[in-house]
Short mmCIF file of C-alpha atoms in Angstrom, two decimals:
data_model
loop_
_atom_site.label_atom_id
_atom_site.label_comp_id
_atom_site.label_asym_id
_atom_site.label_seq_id
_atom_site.Cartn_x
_atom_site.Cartn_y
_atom_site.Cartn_z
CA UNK A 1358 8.25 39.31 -21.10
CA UNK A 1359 6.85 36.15 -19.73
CA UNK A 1360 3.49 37.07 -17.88
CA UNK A 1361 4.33 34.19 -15.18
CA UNK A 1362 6.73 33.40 -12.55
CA UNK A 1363 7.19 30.11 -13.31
CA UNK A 1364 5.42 27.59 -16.14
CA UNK A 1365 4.43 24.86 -13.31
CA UNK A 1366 4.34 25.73 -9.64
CA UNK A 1367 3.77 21.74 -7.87
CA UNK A 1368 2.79 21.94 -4.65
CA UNK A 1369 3.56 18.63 -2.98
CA UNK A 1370 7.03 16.99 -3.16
CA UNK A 1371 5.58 13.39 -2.75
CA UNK A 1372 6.07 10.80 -5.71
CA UNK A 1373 3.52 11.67 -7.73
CA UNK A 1374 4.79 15.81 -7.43
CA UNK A 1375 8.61 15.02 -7.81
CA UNK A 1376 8.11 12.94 -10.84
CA UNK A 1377 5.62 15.73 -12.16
CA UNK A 1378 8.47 18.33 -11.62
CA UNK A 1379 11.72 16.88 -13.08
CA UNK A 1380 9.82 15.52 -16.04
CA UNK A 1381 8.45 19.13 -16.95
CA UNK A 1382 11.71 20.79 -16.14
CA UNK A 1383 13.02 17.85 -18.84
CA UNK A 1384 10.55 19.26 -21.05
CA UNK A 1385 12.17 23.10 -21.31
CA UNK A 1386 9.51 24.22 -18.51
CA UNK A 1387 10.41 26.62 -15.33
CA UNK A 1388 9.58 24.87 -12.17
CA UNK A 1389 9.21 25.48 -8.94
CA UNK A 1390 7.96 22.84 -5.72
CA UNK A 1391 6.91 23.82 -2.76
CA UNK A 1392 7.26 21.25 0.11
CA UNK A 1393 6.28 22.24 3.70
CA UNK A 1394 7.76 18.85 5.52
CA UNK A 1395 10.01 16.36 3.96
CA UNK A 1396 10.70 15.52 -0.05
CA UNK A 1397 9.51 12.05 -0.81
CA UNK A 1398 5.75 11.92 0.49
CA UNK A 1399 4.32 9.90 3.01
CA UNK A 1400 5.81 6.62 0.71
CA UNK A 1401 10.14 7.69 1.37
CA UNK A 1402 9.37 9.10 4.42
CA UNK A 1403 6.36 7.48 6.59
CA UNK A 1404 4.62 4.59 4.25
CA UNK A 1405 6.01 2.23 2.02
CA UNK A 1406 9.85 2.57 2.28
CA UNK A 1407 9.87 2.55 6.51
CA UNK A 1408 7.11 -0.17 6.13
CA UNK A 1409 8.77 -2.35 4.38
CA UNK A 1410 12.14 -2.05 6.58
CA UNK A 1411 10.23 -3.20 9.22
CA UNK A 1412 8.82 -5.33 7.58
CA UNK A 1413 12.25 -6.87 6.25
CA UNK A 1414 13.17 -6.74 10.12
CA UNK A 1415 10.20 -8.79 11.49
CA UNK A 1416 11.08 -11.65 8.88
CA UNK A 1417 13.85 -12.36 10.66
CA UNK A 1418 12.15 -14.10 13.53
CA UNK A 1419 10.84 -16.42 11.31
CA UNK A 1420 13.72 -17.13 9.58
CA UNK A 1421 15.79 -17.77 12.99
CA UNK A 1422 13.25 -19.97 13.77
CA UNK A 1423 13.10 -22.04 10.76
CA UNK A 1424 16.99 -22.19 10.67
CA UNK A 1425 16.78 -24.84 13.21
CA UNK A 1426 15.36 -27.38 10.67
CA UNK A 1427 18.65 -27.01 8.26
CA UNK A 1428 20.66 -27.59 10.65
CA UNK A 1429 21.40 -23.89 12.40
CA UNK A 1430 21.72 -23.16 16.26
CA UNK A 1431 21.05 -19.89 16.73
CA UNK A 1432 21.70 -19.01 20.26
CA UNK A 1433 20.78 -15.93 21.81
CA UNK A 1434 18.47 -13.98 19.54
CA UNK A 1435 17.50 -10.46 20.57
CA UNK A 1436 15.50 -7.90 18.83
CA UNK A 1437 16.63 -3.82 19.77
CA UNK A 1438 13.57 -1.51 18.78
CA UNK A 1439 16.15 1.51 18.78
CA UNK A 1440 18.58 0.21 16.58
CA UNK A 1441 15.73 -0.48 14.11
CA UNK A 1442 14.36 3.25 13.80
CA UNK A 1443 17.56 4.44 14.02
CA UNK A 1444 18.97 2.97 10.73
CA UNK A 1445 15.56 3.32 9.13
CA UNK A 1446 15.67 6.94 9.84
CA UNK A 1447 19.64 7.28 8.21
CA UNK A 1448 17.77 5.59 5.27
CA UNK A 1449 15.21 7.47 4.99
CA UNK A 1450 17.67 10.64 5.02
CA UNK A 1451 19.46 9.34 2.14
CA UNK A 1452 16.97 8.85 0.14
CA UNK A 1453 15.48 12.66 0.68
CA UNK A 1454 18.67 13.51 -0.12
CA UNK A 1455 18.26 11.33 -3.41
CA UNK A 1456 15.06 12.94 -4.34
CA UNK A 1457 16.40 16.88 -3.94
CA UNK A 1458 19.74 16.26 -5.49
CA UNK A 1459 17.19 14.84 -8.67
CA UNK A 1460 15.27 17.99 -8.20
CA UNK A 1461 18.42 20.23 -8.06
CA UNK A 1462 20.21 18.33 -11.51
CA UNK A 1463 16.18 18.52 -13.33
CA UNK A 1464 16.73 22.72 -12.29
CA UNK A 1465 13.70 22.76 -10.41
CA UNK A 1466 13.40 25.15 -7.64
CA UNK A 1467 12.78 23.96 -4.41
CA UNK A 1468 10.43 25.53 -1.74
CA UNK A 1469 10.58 24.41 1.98
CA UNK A 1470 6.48 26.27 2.54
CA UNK A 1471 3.49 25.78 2.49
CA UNK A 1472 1.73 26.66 -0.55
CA UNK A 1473 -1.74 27.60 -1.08
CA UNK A 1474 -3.80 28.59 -4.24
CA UNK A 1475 -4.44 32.30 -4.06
CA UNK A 1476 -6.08 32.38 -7.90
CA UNK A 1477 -6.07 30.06 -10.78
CA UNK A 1478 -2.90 31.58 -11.67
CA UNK A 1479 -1.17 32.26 -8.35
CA UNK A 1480 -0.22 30.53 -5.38
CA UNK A 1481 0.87 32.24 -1.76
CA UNK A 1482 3.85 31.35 0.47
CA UNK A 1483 3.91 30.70 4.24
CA UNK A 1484 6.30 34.04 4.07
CA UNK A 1485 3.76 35.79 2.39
CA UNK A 1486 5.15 35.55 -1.38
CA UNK A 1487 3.20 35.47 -4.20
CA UNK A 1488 4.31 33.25 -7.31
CA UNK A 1489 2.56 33.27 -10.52
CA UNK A 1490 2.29 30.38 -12.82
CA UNK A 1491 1.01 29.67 -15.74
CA UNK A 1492 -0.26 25.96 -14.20
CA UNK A 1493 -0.68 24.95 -10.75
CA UNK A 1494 -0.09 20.97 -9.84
CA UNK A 1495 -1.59 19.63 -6.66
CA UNK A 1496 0.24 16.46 -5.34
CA UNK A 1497 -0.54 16.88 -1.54
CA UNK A 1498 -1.68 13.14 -1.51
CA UNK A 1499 -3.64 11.56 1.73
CA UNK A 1500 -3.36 11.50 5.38
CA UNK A 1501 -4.42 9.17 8.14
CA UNK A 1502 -8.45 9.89 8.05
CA UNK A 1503 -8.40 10.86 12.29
CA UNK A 1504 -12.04 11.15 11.69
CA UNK A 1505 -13.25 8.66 14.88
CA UNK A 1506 -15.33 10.72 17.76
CA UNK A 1507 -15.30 8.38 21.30
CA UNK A 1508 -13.34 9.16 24.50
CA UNK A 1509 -9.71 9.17 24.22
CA UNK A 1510 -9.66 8.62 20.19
CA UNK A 1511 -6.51 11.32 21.35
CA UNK A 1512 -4.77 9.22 22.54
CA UNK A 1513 -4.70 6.29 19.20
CA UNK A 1514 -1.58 6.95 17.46
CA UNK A 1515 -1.68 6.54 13.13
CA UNK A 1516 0.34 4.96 10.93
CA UNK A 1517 2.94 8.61 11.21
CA UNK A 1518 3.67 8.07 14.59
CA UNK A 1519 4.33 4.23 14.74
CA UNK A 1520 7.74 4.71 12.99
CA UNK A 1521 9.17 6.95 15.54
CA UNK A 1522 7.83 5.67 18.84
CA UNK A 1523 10.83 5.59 21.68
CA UNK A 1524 10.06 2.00 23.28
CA UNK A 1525 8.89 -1.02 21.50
CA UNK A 1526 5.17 -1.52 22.09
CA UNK A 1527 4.98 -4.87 24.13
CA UNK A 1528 1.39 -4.87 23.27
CA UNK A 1529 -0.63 -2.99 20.27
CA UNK A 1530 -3.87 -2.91 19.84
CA UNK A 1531 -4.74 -2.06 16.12
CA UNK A 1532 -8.20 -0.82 14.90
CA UNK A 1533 -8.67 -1.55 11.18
CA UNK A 1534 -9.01 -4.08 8.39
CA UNK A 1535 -7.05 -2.37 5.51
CA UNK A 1536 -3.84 -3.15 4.42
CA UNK A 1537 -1.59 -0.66 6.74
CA UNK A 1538 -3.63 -2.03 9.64
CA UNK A 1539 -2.56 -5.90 8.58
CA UNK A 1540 0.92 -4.85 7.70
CA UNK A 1541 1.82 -3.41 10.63
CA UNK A 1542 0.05 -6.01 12.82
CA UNK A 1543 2.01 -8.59 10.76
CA UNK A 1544 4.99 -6.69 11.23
CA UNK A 1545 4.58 -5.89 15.01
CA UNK A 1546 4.08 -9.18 15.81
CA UNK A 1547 7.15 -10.84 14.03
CA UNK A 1548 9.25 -8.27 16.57
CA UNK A 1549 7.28 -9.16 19.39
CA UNK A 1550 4.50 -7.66 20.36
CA UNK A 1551 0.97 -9.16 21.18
CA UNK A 1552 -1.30 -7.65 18.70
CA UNK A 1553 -5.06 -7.60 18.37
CA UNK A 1554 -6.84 -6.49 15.47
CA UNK A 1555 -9.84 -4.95 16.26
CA UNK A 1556 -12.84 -4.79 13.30
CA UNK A 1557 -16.11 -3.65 13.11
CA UNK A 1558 -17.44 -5.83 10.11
CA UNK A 1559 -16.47 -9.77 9.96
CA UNK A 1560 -14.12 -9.46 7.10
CA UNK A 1561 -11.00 -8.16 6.44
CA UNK A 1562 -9.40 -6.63 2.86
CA UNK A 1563 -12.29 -5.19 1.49
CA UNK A 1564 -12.16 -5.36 -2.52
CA UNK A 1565 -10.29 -8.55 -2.42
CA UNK A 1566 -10.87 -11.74 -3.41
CA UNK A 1567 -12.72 -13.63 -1.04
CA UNK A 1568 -10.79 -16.46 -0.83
CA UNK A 1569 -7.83 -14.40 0.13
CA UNK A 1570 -9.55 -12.05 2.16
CA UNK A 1571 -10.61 -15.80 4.41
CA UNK A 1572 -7.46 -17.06 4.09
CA UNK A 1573 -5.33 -14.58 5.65
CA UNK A 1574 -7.25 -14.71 8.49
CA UNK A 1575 -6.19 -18.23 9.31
CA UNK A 1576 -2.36 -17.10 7.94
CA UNK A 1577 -2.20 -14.35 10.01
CA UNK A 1578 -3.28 -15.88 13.28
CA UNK A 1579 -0.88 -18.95 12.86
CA UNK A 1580 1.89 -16.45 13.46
CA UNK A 1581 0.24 -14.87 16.54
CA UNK A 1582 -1.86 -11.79 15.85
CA UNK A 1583 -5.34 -11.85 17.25
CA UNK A 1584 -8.59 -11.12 16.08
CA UNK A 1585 -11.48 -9.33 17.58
CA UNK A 1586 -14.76 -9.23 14.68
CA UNK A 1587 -17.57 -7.45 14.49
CA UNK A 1588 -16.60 -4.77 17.70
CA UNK A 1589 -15.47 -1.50 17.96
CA UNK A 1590 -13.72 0.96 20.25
CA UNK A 1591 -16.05 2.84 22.44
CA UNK A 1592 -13.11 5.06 24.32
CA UNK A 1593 -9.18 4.81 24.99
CA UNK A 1594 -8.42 5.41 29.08
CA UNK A 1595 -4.86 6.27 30.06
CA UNK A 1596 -4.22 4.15 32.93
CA UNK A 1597 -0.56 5.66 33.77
CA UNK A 1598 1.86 2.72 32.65
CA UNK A 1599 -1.18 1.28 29.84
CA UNK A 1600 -4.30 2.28 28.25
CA UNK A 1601 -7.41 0.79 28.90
CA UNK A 1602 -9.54 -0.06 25.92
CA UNK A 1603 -13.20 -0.41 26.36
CA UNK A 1604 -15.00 -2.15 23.89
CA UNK A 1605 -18.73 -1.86 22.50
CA UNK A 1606 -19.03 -5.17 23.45
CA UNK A 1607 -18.72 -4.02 26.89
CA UNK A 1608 -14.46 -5.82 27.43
CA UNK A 1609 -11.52 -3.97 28.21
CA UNK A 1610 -8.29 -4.98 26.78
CA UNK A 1611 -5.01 -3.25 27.90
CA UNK A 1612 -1.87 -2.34 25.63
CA UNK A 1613 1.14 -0.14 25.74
CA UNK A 1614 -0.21 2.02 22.13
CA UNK A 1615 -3.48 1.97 20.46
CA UNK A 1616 -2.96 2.37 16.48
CA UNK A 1617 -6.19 3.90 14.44
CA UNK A 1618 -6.06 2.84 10.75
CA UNK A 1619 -8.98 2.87 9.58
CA UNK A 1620 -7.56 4.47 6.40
CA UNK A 1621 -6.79 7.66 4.88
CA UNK A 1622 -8.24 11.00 3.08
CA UNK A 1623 -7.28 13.13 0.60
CA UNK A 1624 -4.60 16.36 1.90
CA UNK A 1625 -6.88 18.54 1.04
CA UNK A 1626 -7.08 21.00 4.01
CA UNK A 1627 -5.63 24.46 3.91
CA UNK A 1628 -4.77 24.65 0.15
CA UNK A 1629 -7.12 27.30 -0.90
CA UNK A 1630 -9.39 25.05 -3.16
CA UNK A 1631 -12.34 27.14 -2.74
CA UNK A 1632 -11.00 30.21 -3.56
CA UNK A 1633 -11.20 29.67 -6.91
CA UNK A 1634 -13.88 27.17 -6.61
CA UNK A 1635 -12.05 23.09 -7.47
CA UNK A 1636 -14.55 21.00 -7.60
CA UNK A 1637 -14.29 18.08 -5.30
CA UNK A 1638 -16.18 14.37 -5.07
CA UNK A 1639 -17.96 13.14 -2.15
CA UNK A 1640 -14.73 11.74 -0.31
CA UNK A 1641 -13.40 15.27 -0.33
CA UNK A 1642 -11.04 14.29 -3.06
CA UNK A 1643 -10.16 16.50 -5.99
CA UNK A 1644 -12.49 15.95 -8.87
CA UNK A 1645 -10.28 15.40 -12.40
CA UNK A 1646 -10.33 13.92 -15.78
CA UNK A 1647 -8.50 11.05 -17.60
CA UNK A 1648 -5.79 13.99 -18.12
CA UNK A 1649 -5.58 15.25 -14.07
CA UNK A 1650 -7.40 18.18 -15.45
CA UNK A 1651 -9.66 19.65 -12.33
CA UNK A 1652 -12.45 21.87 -13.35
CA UNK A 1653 -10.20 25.18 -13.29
CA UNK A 1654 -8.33 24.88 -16.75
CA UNK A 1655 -5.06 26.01 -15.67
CA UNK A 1656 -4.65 23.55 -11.87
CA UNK A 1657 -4.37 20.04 -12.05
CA UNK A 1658 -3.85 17.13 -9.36
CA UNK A 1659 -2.43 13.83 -8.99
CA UNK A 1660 -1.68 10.74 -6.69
CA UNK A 1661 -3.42 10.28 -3.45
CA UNK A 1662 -5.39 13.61 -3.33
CA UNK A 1663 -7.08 12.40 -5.94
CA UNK A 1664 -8.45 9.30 -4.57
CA UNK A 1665 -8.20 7.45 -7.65
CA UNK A 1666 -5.94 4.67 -6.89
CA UNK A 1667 -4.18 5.34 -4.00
CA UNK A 1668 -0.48 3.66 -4.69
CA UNK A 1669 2.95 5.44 -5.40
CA UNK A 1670 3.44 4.03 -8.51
CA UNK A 1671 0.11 5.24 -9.70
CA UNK A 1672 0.78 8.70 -8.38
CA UNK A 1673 4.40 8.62 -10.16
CA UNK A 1674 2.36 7.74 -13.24
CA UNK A 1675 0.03 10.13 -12.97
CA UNK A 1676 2.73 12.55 -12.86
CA UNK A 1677 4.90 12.09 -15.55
CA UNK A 1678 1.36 11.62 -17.75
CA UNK A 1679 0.78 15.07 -16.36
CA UNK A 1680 4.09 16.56 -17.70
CA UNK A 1681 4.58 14.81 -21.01
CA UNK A 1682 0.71 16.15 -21.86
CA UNK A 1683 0.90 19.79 -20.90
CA UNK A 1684 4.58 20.19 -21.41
CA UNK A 1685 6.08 18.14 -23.51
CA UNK A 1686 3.43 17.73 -26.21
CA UNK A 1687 2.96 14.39 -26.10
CA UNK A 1688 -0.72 13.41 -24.41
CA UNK A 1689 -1.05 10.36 -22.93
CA UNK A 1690 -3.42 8.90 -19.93
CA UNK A 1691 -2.46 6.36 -17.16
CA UNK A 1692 -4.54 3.04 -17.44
CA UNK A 1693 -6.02 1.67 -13.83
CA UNK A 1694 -6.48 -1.70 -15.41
CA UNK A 1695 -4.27 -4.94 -14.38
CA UNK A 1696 -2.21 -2.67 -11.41
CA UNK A 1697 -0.66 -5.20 -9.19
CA UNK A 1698 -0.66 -4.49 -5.29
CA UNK A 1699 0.93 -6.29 -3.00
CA UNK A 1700 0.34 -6.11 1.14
CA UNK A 1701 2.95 -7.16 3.21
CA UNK A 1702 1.33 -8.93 5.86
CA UNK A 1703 3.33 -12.27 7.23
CA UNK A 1704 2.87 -14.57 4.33
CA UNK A 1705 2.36 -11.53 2.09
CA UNK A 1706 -0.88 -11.44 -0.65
CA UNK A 1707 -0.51 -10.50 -4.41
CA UNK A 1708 -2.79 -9.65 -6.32
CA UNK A 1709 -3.67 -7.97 -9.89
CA UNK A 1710 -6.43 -7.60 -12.14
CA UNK A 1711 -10.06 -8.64 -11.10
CA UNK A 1712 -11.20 -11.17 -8.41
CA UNK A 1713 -13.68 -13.75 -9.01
CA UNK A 1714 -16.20 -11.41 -7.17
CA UNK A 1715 -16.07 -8.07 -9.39
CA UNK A 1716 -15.86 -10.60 -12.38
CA UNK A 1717 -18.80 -12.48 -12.24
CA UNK A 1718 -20.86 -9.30 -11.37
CA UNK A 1719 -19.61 -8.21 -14.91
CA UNK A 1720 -21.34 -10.95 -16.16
CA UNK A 1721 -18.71 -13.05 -17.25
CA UNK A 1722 -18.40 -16.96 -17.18
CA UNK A 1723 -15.19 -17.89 -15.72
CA UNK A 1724 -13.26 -20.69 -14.89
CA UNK A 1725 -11.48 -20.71 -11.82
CA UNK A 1726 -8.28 -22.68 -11.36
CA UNK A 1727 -6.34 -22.53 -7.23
CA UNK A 1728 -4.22 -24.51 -5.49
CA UNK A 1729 -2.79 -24.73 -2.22
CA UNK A 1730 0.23 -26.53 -1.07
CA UNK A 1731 3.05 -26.58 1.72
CA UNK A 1732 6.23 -24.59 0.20
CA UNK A 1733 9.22 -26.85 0.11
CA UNK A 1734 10.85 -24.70 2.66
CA UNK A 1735 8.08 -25.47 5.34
CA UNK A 1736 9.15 -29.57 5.05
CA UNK A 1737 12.40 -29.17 6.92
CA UNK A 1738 11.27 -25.81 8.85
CA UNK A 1739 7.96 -27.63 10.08
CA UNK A 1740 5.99 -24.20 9.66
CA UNK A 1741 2.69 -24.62 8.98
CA UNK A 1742 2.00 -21.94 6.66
CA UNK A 1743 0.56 -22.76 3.63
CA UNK A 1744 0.85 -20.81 -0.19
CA UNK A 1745 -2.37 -20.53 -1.73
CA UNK A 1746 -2.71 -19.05 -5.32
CA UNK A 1747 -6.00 -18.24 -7.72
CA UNK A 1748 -6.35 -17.67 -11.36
CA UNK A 1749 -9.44 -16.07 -13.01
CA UNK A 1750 -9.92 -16.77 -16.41
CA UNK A 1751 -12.70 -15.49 -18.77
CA UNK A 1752 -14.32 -18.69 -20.78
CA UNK A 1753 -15.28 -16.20 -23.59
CA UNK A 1754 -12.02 -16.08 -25.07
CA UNK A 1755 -9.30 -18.02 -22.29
CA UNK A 1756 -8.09 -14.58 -21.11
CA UNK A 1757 -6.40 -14.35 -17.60
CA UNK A 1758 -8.37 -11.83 -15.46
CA UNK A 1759 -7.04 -12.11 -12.43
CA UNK A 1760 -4.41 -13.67 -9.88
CA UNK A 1761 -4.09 -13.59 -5.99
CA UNK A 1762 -1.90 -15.36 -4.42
CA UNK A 1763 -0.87 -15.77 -0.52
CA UNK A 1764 2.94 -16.85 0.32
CA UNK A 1765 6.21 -15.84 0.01
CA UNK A 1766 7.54 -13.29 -2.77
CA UNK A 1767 3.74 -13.28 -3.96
CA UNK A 1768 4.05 -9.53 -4.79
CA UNK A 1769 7.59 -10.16 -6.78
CA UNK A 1770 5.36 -12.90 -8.21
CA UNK A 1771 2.54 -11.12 -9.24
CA UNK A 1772 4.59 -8.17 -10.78
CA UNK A 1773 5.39 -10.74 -13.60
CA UNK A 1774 2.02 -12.04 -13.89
CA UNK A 1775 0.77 -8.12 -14.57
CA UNK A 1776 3.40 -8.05 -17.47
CA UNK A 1777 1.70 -10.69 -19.09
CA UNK A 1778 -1.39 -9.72 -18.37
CA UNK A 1779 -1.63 -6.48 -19.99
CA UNK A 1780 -0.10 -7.87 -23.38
CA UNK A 1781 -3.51 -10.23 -23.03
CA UNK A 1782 -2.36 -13.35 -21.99
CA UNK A 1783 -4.47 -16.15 -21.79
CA UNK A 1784 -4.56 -18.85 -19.81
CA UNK A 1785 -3.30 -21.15 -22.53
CA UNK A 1786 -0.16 -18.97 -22.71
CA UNK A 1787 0.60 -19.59 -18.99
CA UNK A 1788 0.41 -23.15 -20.09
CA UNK A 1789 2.79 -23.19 -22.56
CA UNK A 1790 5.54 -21.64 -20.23
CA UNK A 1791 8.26 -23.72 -19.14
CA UNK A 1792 7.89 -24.13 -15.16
CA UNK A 1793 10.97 -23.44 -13.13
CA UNK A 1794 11.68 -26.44 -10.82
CA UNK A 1795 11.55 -26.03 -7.36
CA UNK A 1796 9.74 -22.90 -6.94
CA UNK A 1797 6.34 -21.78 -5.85
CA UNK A 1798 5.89 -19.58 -8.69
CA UNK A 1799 5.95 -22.96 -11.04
CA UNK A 1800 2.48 -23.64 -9.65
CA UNK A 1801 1.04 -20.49 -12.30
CA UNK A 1802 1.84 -22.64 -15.05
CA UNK A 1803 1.20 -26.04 -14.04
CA UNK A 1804 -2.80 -25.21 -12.74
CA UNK A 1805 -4.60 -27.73 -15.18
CA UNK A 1806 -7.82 -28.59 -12.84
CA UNK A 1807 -10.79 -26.15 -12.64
CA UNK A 1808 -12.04 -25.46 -9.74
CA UNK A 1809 -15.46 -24.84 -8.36
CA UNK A 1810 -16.84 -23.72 -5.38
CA UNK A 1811 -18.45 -27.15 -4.50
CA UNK A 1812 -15.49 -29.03 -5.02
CA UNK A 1813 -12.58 -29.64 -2.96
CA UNK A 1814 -9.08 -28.54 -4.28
CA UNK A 1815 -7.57 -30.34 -6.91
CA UNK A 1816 -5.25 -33.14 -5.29
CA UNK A 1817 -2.20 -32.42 -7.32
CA UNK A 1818 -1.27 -29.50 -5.40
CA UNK A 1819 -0.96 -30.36 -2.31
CA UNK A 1820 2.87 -30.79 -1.27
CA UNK A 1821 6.01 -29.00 -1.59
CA UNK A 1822 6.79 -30.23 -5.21
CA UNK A 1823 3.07 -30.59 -6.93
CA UNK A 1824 5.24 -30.79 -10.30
CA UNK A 1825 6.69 -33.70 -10.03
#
């Protein structure tokens, strides 16, 4: 008789722990998941997916407005918060549905607790219920890092609550210079809110390139978000119908909601990790290997808890690595190298692979080839926005290191520059490819002029159809 409950107990039913689950079940294994809130993780249920519905909804603003410059008269344009989140939320219950009806066919048996690690081979319910198994998966991922001290930080709302707030904020102020803060100021704005950013440094994006971490600025506060640099929030005063926001800089500004994102930290609260003594780094994240192995031979982690790279994908990857290894006796490890990201700020940035930044500190010669033009749509729309795009390139041996680019469908774009990438393309190769005429994405294969930092853009590039 089997000593063990179950092979795999996961406890998390986020991305990262779903994946984990069905693939091990796939392997013969007898699973079971424990998920005290909703399947999906903080990506189906309060990150990505919501995200980018909004995001999808804010677009339309611009795109009413540009109508007018084909020829459209579109009268009477009105935005309901309500409907919004209401149809976001049916979504978002179909696709929980999507992920337990997976769990259900892979024979996995699903948990609505809270789990906790009781031993190295044991876990204990919310009920009380002890389940053995003979490995323990962690997948809890991250949460909003609530981690500011000043009067009224109470009263800041996170990137949870935003999705579910009854009335539209009219004005938002936003602390925070990561991508969640820019998306949802992006975002907020296109529906109609005034939104100030509010940063304690001078830059925003911090690990991008700099040229897109500048540019974005400008992008950004074209389409109406402002900018407030180098202050911070000293307190957060409910004045009855607003909240007063004092600044260190001694100003008050007043908004309807006041969103802290000033990023997240690894879920690691409450799950028993020091019972039986898992190590964890200086974040607070759980310490692992290139396998997801933590320093107790029989519990491993993935995803967000982690803190390796914080992305679903990764996290789904680091799953299904997890299973095929200990279950289905076939090791492999995840690579971190040439992972595209994309932030959907209003244009949206793309990026994979290494900015000109990280690769010069490498030590690497580079040459540098950008551009930035007006889109075609922008000469009959009359926006002003501009698409700006970057390839890194490695003079040792032509290979193509990096690319960011700002504009629209850069992350669709950049998602096919990561293919090539990884199978070592150089920049030669991106030559030889036929360009596809009009689009933006032609521009990554008709760069031809290096660029440096003391001279201006090339001229070639600086209309709507550069290939001509």
């Amino acid at each position: 008789m089997d000593q063990f409950d179950v092979d795999l107990f996961v406890i998390g039913g986020g991305s990262g722990g779903v994946r984990a689950a069905r693939i091990a079940a796939g392997h013969g294994a007898k699973v079971m998941l424990a998920e005290e809130y909703r399947l999906g993780g903080t990506c189906v249920i309060r990150g990505c997916v919501p995200k980018k519905l909004f995001v999808y909804a804010a677009r339309f603003a611009h795109e009413f407005e540009d109508a007018a410059g084909f020829g459209w008269s579109v009268d009477n344009v009105r935005f309901d918060w309500a409907t919004l989140v209401a149809n976001k939320d049916k979504e978002i219950a179909r696709l929980e549905g999507a992920y337990r009806a997976n769990l259900n066919r892979a024979g996995v048996e699903i948990v609505a607790q809270r789990a906790s690690i009781e031993g190295p081979h044991a876990v204990r319910l919310a009920d009380g219920t002890q389940v053995t198994a003979r490995t323990i998966l962690i997948a809890t991922g991250g949460r909003p890092n609530r981690g500011l001290d000043f009067p009224g930080c109470e009263l800041g709302i996170s990137s949870n609550e935003i999705f579910h707030l009854e009335r539209f904020p009219d004005r938002i102020i936003i602390q925070g210079a990561g991508y969640i803060a820019l998306e949802f100021a992006s975002l907020l704005a296109g529906l109609g809110s005034k939104v100030t950013v509010i940063h304690r440094g001078d830059k925003l994006l911090r690990g991008f390139d700099e040229d897109i971490r500048a540019r974005i600025v400008d992008e950004m506060a074209q389409n109406g978000v402002e900018f407030a640099f180098n202050v911070t929030i000293e307190g957060i005063y409910d004045e009855g119908s607003e909240k007063r926001v004092r600044l260190n800089d001694g100003r008050d500004l007043f908004a309807d909601e006041v969103m802290l994102a000033i990023g997240r930290v690894p879920n690691t609260i409450g799950l028993g990790l020091d019972t039986v003594e898992v190590h964890l780094d200086e974040a607070g994240a759980i310490a692992v290997d290139g396998l997801s192995r933590t320093n107790i031979p029989s519990i491993y982690a993935v995803g967000d808890v982690t803190n390796r790279v914080n992305l679903t994908p990764v996290a789904i990857r680091e799953g299904h690595a997890f299973a095929d290894t200990v279950f289905g006796k076939r090791p492999w490890q995840v690579s971190y190298d040439n992972i595209p990201t994309a932030v959907f700020t209003e244009p949206e940035i793309g990026t994979v692979g290494l900015t000109e930044q990280d690769a010069r500190a490498q030590g690497r010669r580079l040459d540098i080839y950008q551009t930035d033009f007006r889109p075609l749509k922008a000469t009959l729309s009359g926006r002003t926005s501009r698409v700006f795009m970057k390839i890194v390139v490695d003079q040792a041996n032509d290979r193509v290191l990096g690319v960011h680019l700002i504009g629209e469908g850069s992350g669709e774009m950049v998602q096919m520059a990561a293919i090539a990438m990884n199978v070592g393309a150089t920049k030669a190769d991106f030559d030889r490819t036929m360009a596809l005429h009009p689009s933006s994405a032609e521009e990554l294969v008709t760069l031809r002029s290096k660029h440096t930092t003391s001279d201006p853009l090339p001229e070639a590039s600086t209309e709507a159809t550069p290939a001509l």
